[in-house]
Amino acid sequence: MGATRWGICSAGAITHDFLVVLKTLAPEDHKVVAIASRELSRAQKYAQTHNIPKAYGSYEELAQDPDVEVVYVGMIHPYHLPSTLLFIQAGKNVLCEKPMGMNAAEVKTMVQAAQEKGVFLMEAIWSRFFPASEMLRSLLRQGTIGDRVVVHGEFGFPMLTFPRFTEKVLGGGGLLAIGVYCVQFACMVFNGEKPESIVASGFLNDTGVDNMGSIILSFSGGRQAVLTYSTLAKLPNGASISGTNGIIEIPEFFWCPEQLVVNGKSEEFPLPLRPPNLNFPTSAGLCYEAEHVRQCLLKGLKESPVMSHADSELIHSILDEVRRQLGVSYPQDQP
């Protein structure tokens, strides 16, 4: 197998960063062959900027391009379902940005379609592929801190000036945008176990989406995850795992970790070369999930062993229940 041939769906800020980072990887391993946007001129601009051979003004054209092996779906989440299904039905493998769906039902629909079509599908929870995250899972498997008892995680920044965090039609709200990072972290630490109970409290804005929330996930054996997110204020943005024999701390920013502190001893996991012109400085870490997708495809896998279909379904089922308790609903929730 030669280079993994990427098609890019959308031309937004995170897509720009994904393209920049792909160019830092070996060209014999990763190649972007086409990009599509609903506006042809925007796709053409990105194609020129990033040296992409083909630009399309529709997602249908991208889906029908025989050169495309895997599609990165990078638009905002209300559009994930129709776009991902389009590519799956065309026989394309898909890496879909998080949150993969607006609710668990959408995720199940995408997973079922991918399984029926026999293509690879993964939610782009990039956090799980950082070297620090790999080391964290290894430490937990080894029992370095004994039995896991309590997980803490916080993610917060002032974000209310950005419509995609406040407008319901854009899938706004803190939970789907940033709270998902806290939830997925707890699910990873507790090995994809379903919580026995979910308790959530938070506040909504005038448009009916959540500005902030706190979540307690209780697991069997008296274990808990205590999670907080906010689009109103900056939080410490760290995470910790407390066990019967110690504690692992992940300093700011836990969702793109570069450091672990294990029982007071720190170990650094610096990002690779940070290319210029990134919209988000830590986006350099997108290289890890891109390479993971390549390795999965080389092995003929249809889902990731690190971020499985079951992982996505569990995370979204928790998000659904949190939204129910907070009183947040979207048009996509209607049967």
mmCIF file of N, CA, C and O in Angstrom, residues 250-324:
data_model
loop_
_atom_site.group_PDB
_atom_site.id
_atom_site.type_symbol
_atom_site.label_atom_id
_atom_site.label_comp_id
_atom_site.label_asym_id
_atom_site.label_seq_id
_atom_site.Cartn_x
_atom_site.Cartn_y
_atom_site.Cartn_z
ATOM 1 N N ILE A 250 -2.751 15.296 34.949
ATOM 2 C CA ILE A 250 -2.468 15.802 33.603
ATOM 3 C C ILE A 250 -2.686 17.306 33.644
ATOM 4 O O ILE A 250 -3.823 17.775 33.705
ATOM 5 N N PRO A 251 -1.615 18.085 33.635
ATOM 6 C CA PRO A 251 -1.771 19.535 33.706
ATOM 7 C C PRO A 251 -2.426 20.090 32.437
ATOM 8 O O PRO A 251 -2.634 19.380 31.449
ATOM 9 N N GLU A 252 -2.739 21.360 32.496
ATOM 10 C CA GLU A 252 -3.311 22.060 31.333
ATOM 11 C C GLU A 252 -2.471 21.771 30.075
ATOM 12 O O GLU A 252 -1.251 21.903 30.114
ATOM 13 N N PHE A 253 -3.045 21.336 28.996
ATOM 14 C CA PHE A 253 -4.443 21.087 28.676
ATOM 15 C C PHE A 253 -4.628 19.579 28.535
ATOM 16 O O PHE A 253 -3.998 18.973 27.673
ATOM 17 N N PHE A 254 -5.500 18.984 29.336
ATOM 18 C CA PHE A 254 -5.549 17.524 29.418
ATOM 19 C C PHE A 254 -6.016 16.867 28.125
ATOM 20 O O PHE A 254 -5.704 15.697 27.877
ATOM 21 N N TRP A 255 -6.750 17.595 27.270
ATOM 22 C CA TRP A 255 -7.265 16.990 26.036
ATOM 23 C C TRP A 255 -6.217 16.926 24.935
ATOM 24 O O TRP A 255 -6.417 16.263 23.918
ATOM 25 N N CYS A 256 -5.108 17.604 25.106
ATOM 26 C CA CYS A 256 -3.973 17.474 24.178
ATOM 27 C C CYS A 256 -2.707 17.415 25.034
ATOM 28 O O CYS A 256 -1.886 18.325 25.021
ATOM 29 N N PRO A 257 -2.560 16.319 25.771
ATOM 30 C CA PRO A 257 -1.575 16.253 26.864
ATOM 31 C C PRO A 257 -0.127 16.187 26.397
ATOM 32 O O PRO A 257 0.216 15.476 25.460
ATOM 33 N N GLU A 258 0.706 16.956 27.095
ATOM 34 C CA GLU A 258 2.145 16.926 26.846
ATOM 35 C C GLU A 258 2.932 16.587 28.097
ATOM 36 O O GLU A 258 4.162 16.588 28.082
ATOM 37 N N GLN A 259 2.215 16.297 29.189
ATOM 38 C CA GLN A 259 2.889 16.030 30.460
ATOM 39 C C GLN A 259 2.016 15.130 31.334
ATOM 40 O O GLN A 259 0.792 15.291 31.381
ATOM 41 N N LEU A 260 2.647 14.187 32.004
ATOM 42 C CA LEU A 260 1.994 13.389 33.032
ATOM 43 C C LEU A 260 2.776 13.561 34.332
ATOM 44 O O LEU A 260 4.009 13.576 34.322
ATOM 45 N N VAL A 261 2.067 13.677 35.440
ATOM 46 C CA VAL A 261 2.694 13.730 36.755
ATOM 47 C C VAL A 261 2.181 12.529 37.530
ATOM 48 O O VAL A 261 1.002 12.469 37.905
ATOM 49 N N VAL A 262 3.054 11.554 37.729
ATOM 50 C CA VAL A 262 2.678 10.295 38.359
ATOM 51 C C VAL A 262 3.272 10.258 39.764
ATOM 52 O O VAL A 262 4.488 10.200 39.938
ATOM 53 N N ASN A 263 2.378 10.350 40.749
ATOM 54 C CA ASN A 263 2.814 10.375 42.156
ATOM 55 C C ASN A 263 3.923 11.406 42.375
ATOM 56 O O ASN A 263 4.933 11.142 43.030
ATOM 57 N N GLY A 264 3.723 12.568 41.789
ATOM 58 C CA GLY A 264 4.641 13.688 41.983
ATOM 59 C C GLY A 264 5.801 13.741 41.017
ATOM 60 O O GLY A 264 6.532 14.741 40.972
ATOM 61 N N LYS A 265 6.013 12.696 40.217
ATOM 62 C CA LYS A 265 7.125 12.655 39.264
ATOM 63 C C LYS A 265 6.615 13.006 37.879
ATOM 64 O O LYS A 265 5.717 12.355 37.348
ATOM 65 N N SER A 266 7.217 14.015 37.278
ATOM 66 C CA SER A 266 6.750 14.530 35.991
ATOM 67 C C SER A 266 7.515 13.923 34.819
ATOM 68 O O SER A 266 8.727 13.686 34.908
ATOM 69 N N GLU A 267 6.779 13.655 33.735
ATOM 70 C CA GLU A 267 7.393 13.212 32.486
ATOM 71 C C GLU A 267 6.796 14.013 31.341
ATOM 72 O O GLU A 267 5.574 14.171 31.258
ATOM 73 N N GLU A 268 7.661 14.523 30.474
ATOM 74 C CA GLU A 268 7.224 15.365 29.364
ATOM 75 C C GLU A 268 7.050 14.536 28.091
ATOM 76 O O GLU A 268 7.813 13.596 27.840
ATOM 77 N N PHE A 269 6.051 14.926 27.301
ATOM 78 C CA PHE A 269 5.792 14.310 26.003
ATOM 79 C C PHE A 269 5.600 15.431 24.988
ATOM 80 O O PHE A 269 4.466 15.732 24.586
ATOM 81 N N PRO A 270 6.681 16.106 24.606
ATOM 82 C CA PRO A 270 6.555 17.289 23.741
ATOM 83 C C PRO A 270 5.958 16.944 22.386
ATOM 84 O O PRO A 270 6.174 15.862 21.837
ATOM 85 N N LEU A 271 5.181 17.886 21.867
ATOM 86 C CA LEU A 271 4.621 17.721 20.539
ATOM 87 C C LEU A 271 5.727 17.731 19.503
ATOM 88 O O LEU A 271 6.813 18.292 19.735
ATOM 89 N N PRO A 272 5.469 17.131 18.347
ATOM 90 C CA PRO A 272 6.453 17.223 17.263
ATOM 91 C C PRO A 272 6.553 18.661 16.776
ATOM 92 O O PRO A 272 5.906 19.562 17.315
ATOM 93 N N LEU A 273 7.332 18.869 15.756
ATOM 94 C CA LEU A 273 7.518 20.204 15.194
ATOM 95 C C LEU A 273 6.182 20.912 15.031
ATOM 96 O O LEU A 273 5.253 20.374 14.423
ATOM 97 N N ARG A 274 6.058 22.103 15.601
ATOM 98 C CA ARG A 274 4.831 22.878 15.475
ATOM 99 C C ARG A 274 4.915 23.719 14.204
ATOM 100 O O ARG A 274 5.655 24.703 14.156
ATOM 101 N N PRO A 275 4.167 23.363 13.192
ATOM 102 C CA PRO A 275 4.230 24.140 11.958
ATOM 103 C C PRO A 275 3.623 25.531 12.161
ATOM 104 O O PRO A 275 2.774 25.729 13.043
ATOM 105 N N PRO A 276 4.040 26.498 11.358
ATOM 106 C CA PRO A 276 3.475 27.848 11.471
ATOM 107 C C PRO A 276 2.061 27.882 10.905
ATOM 108 O O PRO A 276 1.601 26.942 10.264
ATOM 109 N N ASN A 277 1.376 28.977 11.180
ATOM 110 C CA ASN A 277 0.070 29.266 10.584
ATOM 111 C C ASN A 277 -1.043 28.320 11.035
ATOM 112 O O ASN A 277 -2.019 28.110 10.306
ATOM 113 N N LEU A 278 -0.917 27.767 12.225
ATOM 114 C CA LEU A 278 -2.015 26.971 12.774
ATOM 115 C C LEU A 278 -3.028 27.900 13.444
ATOM 116 O O LEU A 278 -2.664 28.883 14.080
ATOM 117 N N ASN A 279 -4.303 27.568 13.322
ATOM 118 C CA ASN A 279 -5.325 28.338 14.021
ATOM 119 C C ASN A 279 -5.300 28.053 15.516
ATOM 120 O O ASN A 279 -5.632 28.916 16.330
ATOM 121 N N PHE A 280 -4.931 26.826 15.867
ATOM 122 C CA PHE A 280 -4.833 26.413 17.267
ATOM 123 C C PHE A 280 -3.448 25.811 17.465
ATOM 124 O O PHE A 280 -3.125 24.796 16.836
ATOM 125 N N PRO A 281 -2.611 26.407 18.314
ATOM 126 C CA PRO A 281 -1.214 25.974 18.422
ATOM 127 C C PRO A 281 -1.028 24.481 18.707
ATOM 128 O O PRO A 281 -0.094 23.867 18.195
ATOM 129 N N THR A 282 -1.932 23.891 19.500
ATOM 130 C CA THR A 282 -1.757 22.479 19.840
ATOM 131 C C THR A 282 -2.216 21.544 18.728
ATOM 132 O O THR A 282 -2.099 20.318 18.867
ATOM 133 N N SER A 283 -2.722 22.097 17.624
ATOM 134 C CA SER A 283 -3.181 21.251 16.516
ATOM 135 C C SER A 283 -2.081 20.385 15.935
ATOM 136 O O SER A 283 -2.362 19.441 15.192
ATOM 137 N N ALA A 284 -0.838 20.686 16.263
ATOM 138 C CA ALA A 284 0.264 19.821 15.809
ATOM 139 C C ALA A 284 0.009 18.373 16.218
ATOM 140 O O ALA A 284 0.445 17.434 15.545
ATOM 141 N N GLY A 285 -0.733 18.174 17.306
ATOM 142 C CA GLY A 285 -1.031 16.832 17.779
ATOM 143 C C GLY A 285 -2.020 16.069 16.925
ATOM 144 O O GLY A 285 -2.254 14.873 17.165
ATOM 145 N N LEU A 286 -2.613 16.714 15.924
ATOM 146 C CA LEU A 286 -3.513 16.008 15.010
ATOM 147 C C LEU A 286 -2.775 14.932 14.212
ATOM 148 O O LEU A 286 -3.404 14.023 13.661
ATOM 149 N N CYS A 287 -1.459 15.050 14.165
ATOM 150 C CA CYS A 287 -0.678 14.062 13.408
ATOM 151 C C CYS A 287 -0.859 12.653 13.966
ATOM 152 O O CYS A 287 -0.818 11.674 13.211
ATOM 153 N N TYR A 288 -1.092 12.558 15.273
ATOM 154 C CA TYR A 288 -1.172 11.232 15.888
ATOM 155 C C TYR A 288 -2.422 10.477 15.435
ATOM 156 O O TYR A 288 -2.362 9.288 15.141
ATOM 157 N N GLU A 289 -3.563 11.164 15.379
ATOM 158 C CA GLU A 289 -4.770 10.462 14.944
ATOM 159 C C GLU A 289 -4.725 10.163 13.449
ATOM 160 O O GLU A 289 -5.232 9.120 13.008
ATOM 161 N N ALA A 290 -4.109 11.048 12.667
ATOM 162 C CA ALA A 290 -3.991 10.790 11.225
ATOM 163 C C ALA A 290 -3.166 9.534 10.979
ATOM 164 O O ALA A 290 -3.529 8.678 10.156
ATOM 165 N N GLU A 291 -2.057 9.410 11.682
ATOM 166 C CA GLU A 291 -1.216 8.222 11.513
ATOM 167 C C GLU A 291 -1.922 6.974 12.040
ATOM 168 O O GLU A 291 -1.776 5.885 11.470
ATOM 169 N N HIS A 292 -2.703 7.128 13.096
ATOM 170 C CA HIS A 292 -3.461 5.984 13.619
ATOM 171 C C HIS A 292 -4.450 5.477 12.573
ATOM 172 O O HIS A 292 -4.590 4.265 12.387
ATOM 173 N N VAL A 293 -5.122 6.400 11.897
ATOM 174 C CA VAL A 293 -6.052 5.998 10.842
ATOM 175 C C VAL A 293 -5.307 5.223 9.761
ATOM 176 O O VAL A 293 -5.773 4.178 9.288
ATOM 177 N N ARG A 294 -4.147 5.715 9.360
ATOM 178 C CA ARG A 294 -3.363 5.010 8.339
ATOM 179 C C ARG A 294 -3.036 3.586 8.791
ATOM 180 O O ARG A 294 -3.183 2.628 8.014
ATOM 181 N N GLN A 295 -2.613 3.443 10.033
ATOM 182 C CA GLN A 295 -2.242 2.117 10.524
ATOM 183 C C GLN A 295 -3.454 1.186 10.566
ATOM 184 O O GLN A 295 -3.340 -0.010 10.264
ATOM 185 N N CYS A 296 -4.603 1.724 10.923
ATOM 186 C CA CYS A 296 -5.824 0.905 10.911
ATOM 187 C C CYS A 296 -6.148 0.434 9.497
ATOM 188 O O CYS A 296 -6.502 -0.734 9.276
ATOM 189 N N LEU A 297 -6.031 1.337 8.530
ATOM 190 C CA LEU A 297 -6.323 0.978 7.141
ATOM 191 C C LEU A 297 -5.323 -0.049 6.617
ATOM 192 O O LEU A 297 -5.695 -0.975 5.887
ATOM 193 N N LEU A 298 -4.058 0.104 6.985
ATOM 194 C CA LEU A 298 -3.039 -0.864 6.557
ATOM 195 C C LEU A 298 -3.350 -2.268 7.080
ATOM 196 O O LEU A 298 -3.059 -3.272 6.429
ATOM 197 N N LYS A 299 -3.957 -2.325 8.264
ATOM 198 C CA LYS A 299 -4.291 -3.615 8.877
ATOM 199 C C LYS A 299 -5.656 -4.133 8.432
ATOM 200 O O LYS A 299 -6.067 -5.222 8.854
ATOM 201 N N GLY A 300 -6.361 -3.350 7.611
ATOM 202 C CA GLY A 300 -7.674 -3.765 7.154
ATOM 203 C C GLY A 300 -8.766 -3.652 8.204
ATOM 204 O O GLY A 300 -9.827 -4.287 8.082
ATOM 205 N N LEU A 301 -8.539 -2.841 9.241
ATOM 206 C CA LEU A 301 -9.527 -2.696 10.303
ATOM 207 C C LEU A 301 -10.689 -1.818 9.847
ATOM 208 O O LEU A 301 -10.522 -0.912 9.041
ATOM 209 N N LYS A 302 -11.861 -2.074 10.410
ATOM 210 C CA LYS A 302 -13.052 -1.279 10.106
ATOM 211 C C LYS A 302 -13.416 -0.336 11.242
ATOM 212 O O LYS A 302 -14.315 0.486 11.112
ATOM 213 N N GLU A 303 -12.731 -0.482 12.365
ATOM 214 C CA GLU A 303 -12.874 0.453 13.471
ATOM 215 C C GLU A 303 -11.585 0.458 14.264
ATOM 216 O O GLU A 303 -10.774 -0.480 14.183
ATOM 217 N N SER A 304 -11.374 1.502 15.033
ATOM 218 C CA SER A 304 -10.152 1.648 15.811
ATOM 219 C C SER A 304 -10.246 0.883 17.120
ATOM 220 O O SER A 304 -11.280 0.932 17.793
ATOM 221 N N PRO A 305 -9.176 0.208 17.515
ATOM 222 C CA PRO A 305 -9.171 -0.437 18.826
ATOM 223 C C PRO A 305 -9.026 0.566 19.967
ATOM 224 O O PRO A 305 -9.289 0.236 21.126
ATOM 225 N N VAL A 306 -8.626 1.788 19.652
ATOM 226 C CA VAL A 306 -8.425 2.828 20.662
ATOM 227 C C VAL A 306 -9.666 3.717 20.799
ATOM 228 O O VAL A 306 -10.017 4.163 21.894
ATOM 229 N N MET A 307 -10.343 3.973 19.692
ATOM 230 C CA MET A 307 -11.569 4.779 19.681
ATOM 231 C C MET A 307 -12.596 4.010 18.857
ATOM 232 O O MET A 307 -12.804 4.267 17.676
ATOM 233 N N SER A 308 -13.208 3.016 19.499
ATOM 234 C CA SER A 308 -14.087 2.084 18.806
ATOM 235 C C SER A 308 -15.482 2.656 18.591
ATOM 236 O O SER A 308 -15.843 3.701 19.141
ATOM 237 N N HIS A 309 -16.267 1.936 17.796
ATOM 238 C CA HIS A 309 -17.676 2.315 17.617
ATOM 239 C C HIS A 309 -18.401 2.296 18.953
ATOM 240 O O HIS A 309 -19.216 3.189 19.247
ATOM 241 N N ALA A 310 -18.128 1.275 19.763
ATOM 242 C CA ALA A 310 -18.774 1.182 21.075
ATOM 243 C C ALA A 310 -18.397 2.361 21.961
ATOM 244 O O ALA A 310 -19.232 2.862 22.737
ATOM 245 N N ASP A 311 -17.148 2.826 21.850
ATOM 246 C CA ASP A 311 -16.720 4.008 22.607
ATOM 247 C C ASP A 311 -17.566 5.225 22.228
ATOM 248 O O ASP A 311 -18.041 5.960 23.097
ATOM 249 N N SER A 312 -17.743 5.434 20.934
ATOM 250 C CA SER A 312 -18.528 6.585 20.472
ATOM 251 C C SER A 312 -19.982 6.470 20.923
ATOM 252 O O SER A 312 -20.592 7.461 21.351
ATOM 253 N N GLU A 313 -20.541 5.276 20.838
ATOM 254 C CA GLU A 313 -21.932 5.091 21.239
ATOM 255 C C GLU A 313 -22.107 5.333 22.734
ATOM 256 O O GLU A 313 -23.097 5.946 23.159
ATOM 257 N N LEU A 314 -21.154 4.888 23.556
ATOM 258 C CA LEU A 314 -21.239 5.118 24.991
ATOM 259 C C LEU A 314 -21.136 6.611 25.304
ATOM 260 O O LEU A 314 -21.945 7.151 26.079
ATOM 261 N N ILE A 315 -20.156 7.266 24.726
ATOM 262 C CA ILE A 315 -19.971 8.696 24.981
ATOM 263 C C ILE A 315 -21.237 9.466 24.628
ATOM 264 O O ILE A 315 -21.712 10.311 25.406
ATOM 265 N N HIS A 316 -21.813 9.170 23.479
ATOM 266 C CA HIS A 316 -22.988 9.923 23.048
ATOM 267 C C HIS A 316 -24.224 9.571 23.858
ATOM 268 O O HIS A 316 -25.108 10.423 24.034
ATOM 269 N N SER A 317 -24.310 8.359 24.366
ATOM 270 C CA SER A 317 -25.437 8.032 25.242
ATOM 271 C C SER A 317 -25.359 8.834 26.545
ATOM 272 O O SER A 317 -26.389 9.277 27.075
ATOM 273 N N ILE A 318 -24.154 9.041 27.041
ATOM 274 C CA ILE A 318 -23.965 9.872 28.239
ATOM 275 C C ILE A 318 -24.301 11.328 27.934
ATOM 276 O O ILE A 318 -24.997 12.006 28.704
ATOM 277 N N LEU A 319 -23.836 11.832 26.798
ATOM 278 C CA LEU A 319 -24.144 13.211 26.403
ATOM 279 C C LEU A 319 -25.649 13.414 26.283
ATOM 280 O O LEU A 319 -26.181 14.461 26.688
ATOM 281 N N ASP A 320 -26.344 12.429 25.729
ATOM 282 C CA ASP A 320 -27.806 12.525 25.600
ATOM 283 C C ASP A 320 -28.474 12.677 26.958
ATOM 284 O O ASP A 320 -29.381 13.497 27.136
ATOM 285 N N GLU A 321 -28.039 11.862 27.928
ATOM 286 C CA GLU A 321 -28.653 11.918 29.255
ATOM 287 C C GLU A 321 -28.325 13.233 29.965
ATOM 288 O O GLU A 321 -29.173 13.818 30.645
ATOM 289 N N VAL A 322 -27.107 13.711 29.795
ATOM 290 C CA VAL A 322 -26.735 15.006 30.384
ATOM 291 C C VAL A 322 -27.603 16.109 29.792
ATOM 292 O O VAL A 322 -28.140 16.961 30.521
ATOM 293 N N ARG A 323 -27.783 16.094 28.497
ATOM 294 C CA ARG A 323 -28.631 17.118 27.854
ATOM 295 C C ARG A 323 -30.072 17.015 28.340
ATOM 296 O O ARG A 323 -30.740 18.029 28.545
ATOM 297 N N ARG A 324 -30.554 15.797 28.518
ATOM 298 C CA ARG A 324 -31.927 15.627 29.009
ATOM 299 C C ARG A 324 -32.085 16.279 30.377
ATOM 300 O O ARG A 324 -33.068 16.986 30.633
#
